[in-house]
Coordinates of C-alpha atoms in Angstrom, one line a residue:
M6 CA 62.7 80.2 50.6
S7 CA 66.1 78.8 49.9
I8 CA 69.5 80.5 50.1
R9 CA 72.1 79.5 47.8
I10 CA 75.7 79.7 49.1
T11 CA 78.4 80.2 46.6
S12 CA 82.1 80.6 47.1
A13 CA 83.6 84.0 46.8
T14 CA 85.5 84.7 43.7
T15 CA 89.2 84.4 44.1
S16 CA 91.3 87.3 43.2
S17 CA 94.7 87.2 41.6
K18 CA 96.2 87.3 45.1
T19 CA 95.5 83.6 45.9
E20 CA 97.9 80.7 46.0
R21 CA 97.0 77.1 45.5
F22 CA 98.0 74.6 48.1
G23 CA 97.2 71.0 46.9
H24 CA 93.7 69.4 47.1
G25 CA 92.0 72.4 45.5
K26 CA 92.2 74.7 48.6
T27 CA 92.9 78.3 48.0
R28 CA 94.4 80.8 50.4
R29 CA 94.4 84.5 50.0
S30 CA 97.7 86.3 50.0
G31 CA 98.0 89.3 52.3
D32 CA 100.1 91.3 49.8
F33 CA 102.0 92.9 52.7
P34 CA 104.9 95.2 52.1
P35 CA 108.4 93.8 52.7
S36 CA 109.6 94.0 56.3
I37 CA 111.7 97.0 57.3
W38 CA 113.8 94.7 59.4
S39 CA 116.5 92.9 57.6
S40 CA 117.8 89.6 58.9
K41 CA 121.3 91.0 58.9
Q42 CA 120.4 93.4 61.7
F43 CA 119.6 90.5 64.0
L44 CA 122.5 88.3 63.0
T45 CA 125.3 90.7 63.4
N46 CA 127.9 90.0 66.0
H47 CA 128.5 93.0 68.1
D48 CA 131.7 93.1 70.2
V49 CA 130.4 93.8 73.7
H50 CA 134.0 93.8 75.1
I51 CA 134.8 97.2 73.8
V52 CA 134.5 99.4 76.8
D53 CA 135.4 103.0 77.6
P54 CA 138.6 102.9 79.8
S55 CA 137.1 105.2 82.4
M56 CA 134.0 102.9 82.7
Q57 CA 136.3 99.9 83.0
Q58 CA 138.2 101.6 85.9
K59 CA 135.0 102.5 87.6
H60 CA 133.8 98.9 87.1
D61 CA 137.0 97.5 88.6
K62 CA 136.8 99.9 91.5
L63 CA 133.3 98.9 92.4
K64 CA 134.1 95.3 92.0
G65 CA 137.0 95.6 94.4
E66 CA 134.8 97.4 96.9
V67 CA 132.2 94.6 96.9
K68 CA 135.0 92.0 97.3
R69 CA 136.3 94.0 100.3
M70 CA 132.9 94.2 101.8
L71 CA 132.4 90.5 101.5
L72 CA 135.8 89.6 103.0
T73 CA 135.6 92.0 105.9
E74 CA 135.4 90.2 109.2
V75 CA 132.2 90.7 111.1
P76 CA 132.1 90.9 114.9
N77 CA 128.5 90.2 115.5
S78 CA 125.5 88.4 114.1
I79 CA 123.7 91.6 113.0
Q80 CA 126.5 92.4 110.6
L81 CA 126.6 88.8 109.5
Q82 CA 122.9 89.0 108.6
D83 CA 123.6 92.1 106.6
K84 CA 126.4 90.2 104.8
L85 CA 124.1 87.3 104.0
R86 CA 121.5 89.8 102.6
M87 CA 124.3 91.4 100.5
I88 CA 125.2 88.0 99.1
D89 CA 121.5 87.4 98.3
S90 CA 121.2 90.8 96.6
V91 CA 124.4 90.2 94.5
Q92 CA 122.8 86.9 93.4
R93 CA 119.5 88.5 92.5
L94 CA 121.3 91.2 90.5
G95 CA 123.0 88.4 88.5
I96 CA 126.6 89.4 89.2
A97 CA 127.5 86.7 91.7
Y98 CA 129.8 85.0 89.2
H99 CA 132.2 87.9 89.7
F100 CA 132.4 87.1 93.5
K101 CA 132.0 83.4 93.6
S102 CA 135.3 82.7 95.5
E103 CA 134.6 85.5 98.0
I104 CA 131.0 84.2 98.6
Q105 CA 132.4 80.6 99.0
H106 CA 134.9 81.9 101.5
V107 CA 132.3 83.7 103.6
L108 CA 130.0 80.7 103.6
C109 CA 132.8 78.3 104.4
Q110 CA 133.6 80.4 107.5
L111 CA 130.0 80.3 108.5
H112 CA 129.8 76.6 108.0
Q113 CA 132.8 76.1 110.3
H114 CA 131.3 78.4 112.9
L115 CA 128.0 76.5 112.8
N116 CA 129.8 73.1 113.2
Y117 CA 131.9 74.1 116.2
S118 CA 129.7 76.4 118.2
D119 CA 127.0 75.4 120.6
D120 CA 124.8 78.5 120.2
G121 CA 122.6 79.5 117.3
I122 CA 123.6 82.5 115.3
F123 CA 120.3 84.1 114.3
T124 CA 117.2 85.1 116.1
E125 CA 115.0 85.6 113.0
L126 CA 113.4 83.1 110.8
Y127 CA 114.3 85.0 107.6
S128 CA 118.0 85.1 108.4
T129 CA 118.1 81.5 109.3
A130 CA 116.2 80.5 106.1
L131 CA 118.6 82.7 104.0
L132 CA 121.6 81.1 105.6
F133 CA 120.2 77.6 105.1
R134 CA 119.4 78.3 101.4
L135 CA 122.8 79.9 100.6
M136 CA 124.6 77.0 102.3
R137 CA 122.6 74.4 100.4
E138 CA 123.0 76.3 97.2
F139 CA 126.8 76.4 97.5
G140 CA 127.0 72.7 98.3
F141 CA 127.5 72.7 102.1
N142 CA 125.9 69.9 104.1
V143 CA 123.5 71.6 106.5
S144 CA 121.1 69.8 108.7
S145 CA 117.5 71.0 108.8
E146 CA 117.9 70.9 112.6
F147 CA 119.2 74.3 113.5
K148 CA 120.2 75.8 116.8
V149 CA 118.3 78.6 118.4
A150 CA 120.2 81.5 119.8
K151 CA 120.5 81.6 123.6
G152 CA 117.9 83.6 125.4
V153 CA 115.4 83.5 122.5
E154 CA 112.2 81.6 122.7
R155 CA 111.7 79.3 119.8
A156 CA 108.8 80.9 117.9
Y157 CA 109.0 78.5 115.0
P158 CA 109.3 74.7 114.8

C-alpha cells in the first residue's frame, strides 16, 4: 500500500518568495497601535507647582539628613545605609555632592584614626563598596574596632 503525498492547494492568500516557495499570509487585521503613539515626544518637565514644591522640600530634607554631623558609629552606619538606599532608588544623582562630602569625611577619618569604625561585616563591606564606587583609594586591609574579636578574616 503506498501513500501519495501531495502539496496542499494554495489559496489566494499566498505570496511568492523566489525559488518557487510559497508562504501563506495571515490576513491579520491592521494594528490598533499607530506608530505615532510611540514616537510622540511628551514633555515630562511640565509639573504641577504644588508637586514641585513638595519635591524640592523632600530633596532638601534628604540633603540635610546627609550633611548632618553624626556623633557615633551607629548613626554613621545608618547614614551609609541611607546612601545605599538612595542609590538603589535611582535618585543618587540629585545628591552626588552631598554623598561625596560624607564619604570624603569618612575617608579622612579612616586615614587619620587608629581604631576601626564598624563592628559588623555588613557595614564594613558597605563602606568599602561605597568608597571604591566613588573613587576613593581604600585598602582591603581594614581596622577592627577596639574590644571586638575579629570574627572574619
